[in-house]
Amino acid sequence: MHVLQLKTGTIEENCYLVYNDEALLIIDPGADAEMIQEQIKKTQQQPVAILLTHTHYDHIGAVEALRNTYDIPVYVSPLEQEWLGDPILNLSGLGRHDDMDNIIVSPAEYEFEMKQYRLGNMSFEVVPTPGHSAGSVSFIFDDFVISGDALFKGSIGRTDLYTGNLEQLLYSITTQLFVLPNEFVVYPGHGEPTTIEHEKKTNPFFNA
């Protein structure tokens, strides 16, 4: 299985292409749909779904374009289904973002259950990691996890946004991510990859 990290948009959100010899998953396509399409073309694989760790604008800006191009379904937490079509909830419509268009995405075809999935002959588990937002989830594959904006290299996600909660986020990371094998690679929503072991040992939010 391969993981390709693509930085999108002005705040460099990480979109991930996870693929094998049979299919490809698009995770958190935040912006730059044409660039993502070019990278997909290089893999020579066919996308089968778009998976969302959460629905802040910087993670969903290219969803509609890619969904329409490839005619594939979108998966999202039921707690944030409504956020896709609401610029206030997905933050694109707030005053501090007057320089961008409101992002309105059609409802996702599927709402995640916290369970094991198999798509395109790839297996992964969806686990709840709220705290950055109420419906934040992470995707656990065989030897890596895509953590969205829960856990970063040397940091954690913001908790000062709507439905953010610091205590809840620390609990999510401790109970859902830090229980994974130390060698697991963590692919975050922003910044560079890390490992579970590195964050357990050095992340300042857990080593004060």
JSON list of N, CA, C and O in Angstrom, two decimals, residues 53-87:
[
{"chain": "A", "resi": 53, "resn": "THR", "atom": "N", "xyz": [-11.69, 13.26, 7.41]},
{"chain": "A", "resi": 53, "resn": "THR", "atom": "CA", "xyz": [-11.44, 13.17, 8.85]},
{"chain": "A", "resi": 53, "resn": "THR", "atom": "C", "xyz": [-12.32, 14.15, 9.62]},
{"chain": "A", "resi": 53, "resn": "THR", "atom": "O", "xyz": [-12.70, 13.88, 10.75]},
{"chain": "A", "resi": 54, "resn": "HIS", "atom": "N", "xyz": [-12.62, 15.28, 8.99]},
{"chain": "A", "resi": 54, "resn": "HIS", "atom": "CA", "xyz": [-13.56, 16.27, 9.55]},
{"chain": "A", "resi": 54, "resn": "HIS", "atom": "C", "xyz": [-13.89, 17.25, 8.43]},
{"chain": "A", "resi": 54, "resn": "HIS", "atom": "O", "xyz": [-13.38, 17.10, 7.31]},
{"chain": "A", "resi": 55, "resn": "THR", "atom": "N", "xyz": [-14.72, 18.25, 8.72]},
{"chain": "A", "resi": 55, "resn": "THR", "atom": "CA", "xyz": [-15.25, 19.05, 7.61]},
{"chain": "A", "resi": 55, "resn": "THR", "atom": "C", "xyz": [-14.93, 20.54, 7.70]},
{"chain": "A", "resi": 55, "resn": "THR", "atom": "O", "xyz": [-15.67, 21.36, 7.18]},
{"chain": "A", "resi": 56, "resn": "HIS", "atom": "N", "xyz": [-13.83, 20.92, 8.32]},
{"chain": "A", "resi": 56, "resn": "HIS", "atom": "CA", "xyz": [-13.40, 22.31, 8.21]},
{"chain": "A", "resi": 56, "resn": "HIS", "atom": "C", "xyz": [-13.02, 22.61, 6.76]},
{"chain": "A", "resi": 56, "resn": "HIS", "atom": "O", "xyz": [-12.58, 21.73, 6.03]},
{"chain": "A", "resi": 57, "resn": "TYR", "atom": "N", "xyz": [-13.19, 23.86, 6.37]},
{"chain": "A", "resi": 57, "resn": "TYR", "atom": "CA", "xyz": [-13.08, 24.24, 4.95]},
{"chain": "A", "resi": 57, "resn": "TYR", "atom": "C", "xyz": [-11.78, 23.81, 4.31]},
{"chain": "A", "resi": 57, "resn": "TYR", "atom": "O", "xyz": [-11.75, 23.45, 3.12]},
{"chain": "A", "resi": 58, "resn": "ASP", "atom": "N", "xyz": [-10.69, 23.82, 5.07]},
{"chain": "A", "resi": 58, "resn": "ASP", "atom": "CA", "xyz": [-9.40, 23.52, 4.48]},
{"chain": "A", "resi": 58, "resn": "ASP", "atom": "C", "xyz": [-9.21, 22.03, 4.20]},
{"chain": "A", "resi": 58, "resn": "ASP", "atom": "O", "xyz": [-8.20, 21.63, 3.62]},
{"chain": "A", "resi": 59, "resn": "HIS", "atom": "N", "xyz": [-10.19, 21.22, 4.58]},
{"chain": "A", "resi": 59, "resn": "HIS", "atom": "CA", "xyz": [-10.13, 19.78, 4.31]},
{"chain": "A", "resi": 59, "resn": "HIS", "atom": "C", "xyz": [-11.18, 19.33, 3.29]},
{"chain": "A", "resi": 59, "resn": "HIS", "atom": "O", "xyz": [-11.20, 18.16, 2.91]},
{"chain": "A", "resi": 60, "resn": "ILE", "atom": "N", "xyz": [-12.04, 20.25, 2.84]},
{"chain": "A", "resi": 60, "resn": "ILE", "atom": "CA", "xyz": [-13.15, 19.84, 1.96]},
{"chain": "A", "resi": 60, "resn": "ILE", "atom": "C", "xyz": [-13.27, 20.66, 0.68]},
{"chain": "A", "resi": 60, "resn": "ILE", "atom": "O", "xyz": [-14.18, 20.42, -0.12]},
{"chain": "A", "resi": 61, "resn": "GLY", "atom": "N", "xyz": [-12.37, 21.60, 0.45]},
{"chain": "A", "resi": 61, "resn": "GLY", "atom": "CA", "xyz": [-12.54, 22.54, -0.65]},
{"chain": "A", "resi": 61, "resn": "GLY", "atom": "C", "xyz": [-12.56, 21.92, -2.04]},
{"chain": "A", "resi": 61, "resn": "GLY", "atom": "O", "xyz": [-13.16, 22.48, -2.96]},
{"chain": "A", "resi": 62, "resn": "ALA", "atom": "N", "xyz": [-11.92, 20.76, -2.21]},
{"chain": "A", "resi": 62, "resn": "ALA", "atom": "CA", "xyz": [-11.90, 20.11, -3.53]},
{"chain": "A", "resi": 62, "resn": "ALA", "atom": "C", "xyz": [-12.82, 18.91, -3.61]},
{"chain": "A", "resi": 62, "resn": "ALA", "atom": "O", "xyz": [-12.80, 18.18, -4.61]},
{"chain": "A", "resi": 63, "resn": "VAL", "atom": "N", "xyz": [-13.64, 18.69, -2.59]},
{"chain": "A", "resi": 63, "resn": "VAL", "atom": "CA", "xyz": [-14.49, 17.50, -2.56]},
{"chain": "A", "resi": 63, "resn": "VAL", "atom": "C", "xyz": [-15.44, 17.45, -3.75]},
{"chain": "A", "resi": 63, "resn": "VAL", "atom": "O", "xyz": [-15.53, 16.44, -4.46]},
{"chain": "A", "resi": 64, "resn": "GLU", "atom": "N", "xyz": [-16.16, 18.54, -3.99]},
{"chain": "A", "resi": 64, "resn": "GLU", "atom": "CA", "xyz": [-17.19, 18.51, -5.02]},
{"chain": "A", "resi": 64, "resn": "GLU", "atom": "C", "xyz": [-16.60, 18.28, -6.41]},
{"chain": "A", "resi": 64, "resn": "GLU", "atom": "O", "xyz": [-17.14, 17.50, -7.20]},
{"chain": "A", "resi": 65, "resn": "ALA", "atom": "N", "xyz": [-15.48, 18.93, -6.69]},
{"chain": "A", "resi": 65, "resn": "ALA", "atom": "CA", "xyz": [-14.86, 18.77, -8.01]},
{"chain": "A", "resi": 65, "resn": "ALA", "atom": "C", "xyz": [-14.39, 17.33, -8.22]},
{"chain": "A", "resi": 65, "resn": "ALA", "atom": "O", "xyz": [-14.60, 16.76, -9.31]},
{"chain": "A", "resi": 66, "resn": "LEU", "atom": "N", "xyz": [-13.78, 16.74, -7.22]},
{"chain": "A", "resi": 66, "resn": "LEU", "atom": "CA", "xyz": [-13.27, 15.38, -7.37]},
{"chain": "A", "resi": 66, "resn": "LEU", "atom": "C", "xyz": [-14.40, 14.36, -7.36]},
{"chain": "A", "resi": 66, "resn": "LEU", "atom": "O", "xyz": [-14.37, 13.38, -8.12]},
{"chain": "A", "resi": 67, "resn": "ARG", "atom": "N", "xyz": [-15.39, 14.58, -6.54]},
{"chain": "A", "resi": 67, "resn": "ARG", "atom": "CA", "xyz": [-16.56, 13.68, -6.52]},
{"chain": "A", "resi": 67, "resn": "ARG", "atom": "C", "xyz": [-17.21, 13.64, -7.90]},
{"chain": "A", "resi": 67, "resn": "ARG", "atom": "O", "xyz": [-17.57, 12.58, -8.41]},
{"chain": "A", "resi": 68, "resn": "ASN", "atom": "N", "xyz": [-17.37, 14.80, -8.53]},
{"chain": "A", "resi": 68, "resn": "ASN", "atom": "CA", "xyz": [-18.01, 14.86, -9.84]},
{"chain": "A", "resi": 68, "resn": "ASN", "atom": "C", "xyz": [-17.12, 14.30, -10.95]},
{"chain": "A", "resi": 68, "resn": "ASN", "atom": "O", "xyz": [-17.61, 13.65, -11.88]},
{"chain": "A", "resi": 69, "resn": "THR", "atom": "N", "xyz": [-15.82, 14.53, -10.85]},
{"chain": "A", "resi": 69, "resn": "THR", "atom": "CA", "xyz": [-14.90, 14.02, -11.86]},
{"chain": "A", "resi": 69, "resn": "THR", "atom": "C", "xyz": [-14.87, 12.50, -11.90]},
{"chain": "A", "resi": 69, "resn": "THR", "atom": "O", "xyz": [-14.90, 11.89, -12.98]},
{"chain": "A", "resi": 70, "resn": "TYR", "atom": "N", "xyz": [-14.83, 11.90, -10.72]},
{"chain": "A", "resi": 70, "resn": "TYR", "atom": "CA", "xyz": [-14.66, 10.44, -10.65]},
{"chain": "A", "resi": 70, "resn": "TYR", "atom": "C", "xyz": [-15.95, 9.69, -10.34]},
{"chain": "A", "resi": 70, "resn": "TYR", "atom": "O", "xyz": [-15.96, 8.46, -10.35]},
{"chain": "A", "resi": 71, "resn": "ASP", "atom": "N", "xyz": [-17.03, 10.44, -10.08]},
{"chain": "A", "resi": 71, "resn": "ASP", "atom": "CA", "xyz": [-18.32, 9.83, -9.75]},
{"chain": "A", "resi": 71, "resn": "ASP", "atom": "C", "xyz": [-18.17, 8.83, -8.60]},
{"chain": "A", "resi": 71, "resn": "ASP", "atom": "O", "xyz": [-18.50, 7.65, -8.73]},
{"chain": "A", "resi": 72, "resn": "ILE", "atom": "N", "xyz": [-17.64, 9.31, -7.49]},
{"chain": "A", "resi": 72, "resn": "ILE", "atom": "CA", "xyz": [-17.38, 8.46, -6.33]},
{"chain": "A", "resi": 72, "resn": "ILE", "atom": "C", "xyz": [-18.07, 9.03, -5.09]},
{"chain": "A", "resi": 72, "resn": "ILE", "atom": "O", "xyz": [-18.35, 10.23, -5.01]},
{"chain": "A", "resi": 73, "resn": "PRO", "atom": "N", "xyz": [-18.35, 8.18, -4.10]},
{"chain": "A", "resi": 73, "resn": "PRO", "atom": "CA", "xyz": [-19.04, 8.63, -2.90]},
{"chain": "A", "resi": 73, "resn": "PRO", "atom": "C", "xyz": [-18.11, 9.29, -1.90]},
{"chain": "A", "resi": 73, "resn": "PRO", "atom": "O", "xyz": [-16.90, 9.07, -1.89]},
{"chain": "A", "resi": 74, "resn": "VAL", "atom": "N", "xyz": [-18.73, 10.08, -1.02]},
{"chain": "A", "resi": 74, "resn": "VAL", "atom": "CA", "xyz": [-18.03, 10.75, 0.08]},
{"chain": "A", "resi": 74, "resn": "VAL", "atom": "C", "xyz": [-18.49, 10.12, 1.39]},
{"chain": "A", "resi": 74, "resn": "VAL", "atom": "O", "xyz": [-19.67, 9.82, 1.57]},
{"chain": "A", "resi": 75, "resn": "TYR", "atom": "N", "xyz": [-17.53, 9.93, 2.30]},
{"chain": "A", "resi": 75, "resn": "TYR", "atom": "CA", "xyz": [-17.80, 9.40, 3.63]},
{"chain": "A", "resi": 75, "resn": "TYR", "atom": "C", "xyz": [-17.45, 10.46, 4.66]},
{"chain": "A", "resi": 75, "resn": "TYR", "atom": "O", "xyz": [-16.37, 11.07, 4.60]},
{"chain": "A", "resi": 76, "resn": "VAL", "atom": "N", "xyz": [-18.34, 10.65, 5.65]},
{"chain": "A", "resi": 76, "resn": "VAL", "atom": "CA", "xyz": [-18.12, 11.66, 6.68]},
{"chain": "A", "resi": 76, "resn": "VAL", "atom": "C", "xyz": [-18.75, 11.21, 7.99]},
{"chain": "A", "resi": 76, "resn": "VAL", "atom": "O", "xyz": [-19.67, 10.38, 8.00]},
{"chain": "A", "resi": 77, "resn": "SER", "atom": "N", "xyz": [-18.29, 11.78, 9.09]},
{"chain": "A", "resi": 77, "resn": "SER", "atom": "CA", "xyz": [-18.93, 11.52, 10.37]},
{"chain": "A", "resi": 77, "resn": "SER", "atom": "C", "xyz": [-20.36, 12.06, 10.36]},
{"chain": "A", "resi": 77, "resn": "SER", "atom": "O", "xyz": [-20.61, 13.16, 9.85]},
{"chain": "A", "resi": 78, "resn": "PRO", "atom": "N", "xyz": [-21.32, 11.32, 10.93]},
{"chain": "A", "resi": 78, "resn": "PRO", "atom": "CA", "xyz": [-22.68, 11.84, 11.00]},
{"chain": "A", "resi": 78, "resn": "PRO", "atom": "C", "xyz": [-22.77, 13.13, 11.79]},
{"chain": "A", "resi": 78, "resn": "PRO", "atom": "O", "xyz": [-23.68, 13.93, 11.57]},
{"chain": "A", "resi": 79, "resn": "LEU", "atom": "N", "xyz": [-21.83, 13.35, 12.69]},
{"chain": "A", "resi": 79, "resn": "LEU", "atom": "CA", "xyz": [-21.85, 14.56, 13.51]},
{"chain": "A", "resi": 79, "resn": "LEU", "atom": "C", "xyz": [-21.50, 15.81, 12.70]},
{"chain": "A", "resi": 79, "resn": "LEU", "atom": "O", "xyz": [-21.74, 16.93, 13.16]},
{"chain": "A", "resi": 80, "resn": "GLU", "atom": "N", "xyz": [-20.91, 15.62, 11.51]},
{"chain": "A", "resi": 80, "resn": "GLU", "atom": "CA", "xyz": [-20.52, 16.78, 10.70]},
{"chain": "A", "resi": 80, "resn": "GLU", "atom": "C", "xyz": [-21.10, 16.73, 9.29]},
{"chain": "A", "resi": 80, "resn": "GLU", "atom": "O", "xyz": [-20.67, 17.51, 8.43]},
{"chain": "A", "resi": 81, "resn": "GLN", "atom": "N", "xyz": [-22.06, 15.88, 9.07]},
{"chain": "A", "resi": 81, "resn": "GLN", "atom": "CA", "xyz": [-22.73, 15.85, 7.77]},
{"chain": "A", "resi": 81, "resn": "GLN", "atom": "C", "xyz": [-23.29, 17.23, 7.42]},
{"chain": "A", "resi": 81, "resn": "GLN", "atom": "O", "xyz": [-23.11, 17.74, 6.30]},
{"chain": "A", "resi": 82, "resn": "GLU", "atom": "N", "xyz": [-23.93, 17.87, 8.37]},
{"chain": "A", "resi": 82, "resn": "GLU", "atom": "CA", "xyz": [-24.55, 19.17, 8.14]},
{"chain": "A", "resi": 82, "resn": "GLU", "atom": "C", "xyz": [-23.51, 20.25, 7.83]},
{"chain": "A", "resi": 82, "resn": "GLU", "atom": "O", "xyz": [-23.81, 21.23, 7.13]},
{"chain": "A", "resi": 83, "resn": "TRP", "atom": "N", "xyz": [-22.31, 20.08, 8.35]},
{"chain": "A", "resi": 83, "resn": "TRP", "atom": "CA", "xyz": [-21.28, 21.10, 8.19]},
{"chain": "A", "resi": 83, "resn": "TRP", "atom": "C", "xyz": [-20.86, 21.26, 6.73]},
{"chain": "A", "resi": 83, "resn": "TRP", "atom": "O", "xyz": [-20.41, 22.34, 6.32]},
{"chain": "A", "resi": 84, "resn": "LEU", "atom": "N", "xyz": [-20.95, 20.19, 5.95]},
{"chain": "A", "resi": 84, "resn": "LEU", "atom": "CA", "xyz": [-20.50, 20.25, 4.56]},
{"chain": "A", "resi": 84, "resn": "LEU", "atom": "C", "xyz": [-21.18, 21.37, 3.79]},
{"chain": "A", "resi": 84, "resn": "LEU", "atom": "O", "xyz": [-20.54, 22.07, 2.99]},
{"chain": "A", "resi": 85, "resn": "GLY", "atom": "N", "xyz": [-22.46, 21.57, 4.02]},
{"chain": "A", "resi": 85, "resn": "GLY", "atom": "CA", "xyz": [-23.21, 22.56, 3.27]},
{"chain": "A", "resi": 85, "resn": "GLY", "atom": "C", "xyz": [-23.44, 23.86, 3.99]},
{"chain": "A", "resi": 85, "resn": "GLY", "atom": "O", "xyz": [-24.18, 24.72, 3.50]},
{"chain": "A", "resi": 86, "resn": "ASP", "atom": "N", "xyz": [-22.78, 24.05, 5.13]},
{"chain": "A", "resi": 86, "resn": "ASP", "atom": "CA", "xyz": [-22.99, 25.26, 5.95]},
{"chain": "A", "resi": 86, "resn": "ASP", "atom": "C", "xyz": [-21.66, 25.99, 6.11]},
{"chain": "A", "resi": 86, "resn": "ASP", "atom": "O", "xyz": [-20.79, 25.56, 6.87]},
{"chain": "A", "resi": 87, "resn": "PRO", "atom": "N", "xyz": [-21.47, 27.11, 5.40]},
{"chain": "A", "resi": 87, "resn": "PRO", "atom": "CA", "xyz": [-20.20, 27.82, 5.46]},
{"chain": "A", "resi": 87, "resn": "PRO", "atom": "C", "xyz": [-19.83, 28.34, 6.85]},
{"chain": "A", "resi": 87, "resn": "PRO", "atom": "O", "xyz": [-18.64, 28.53, 7.12]}
]
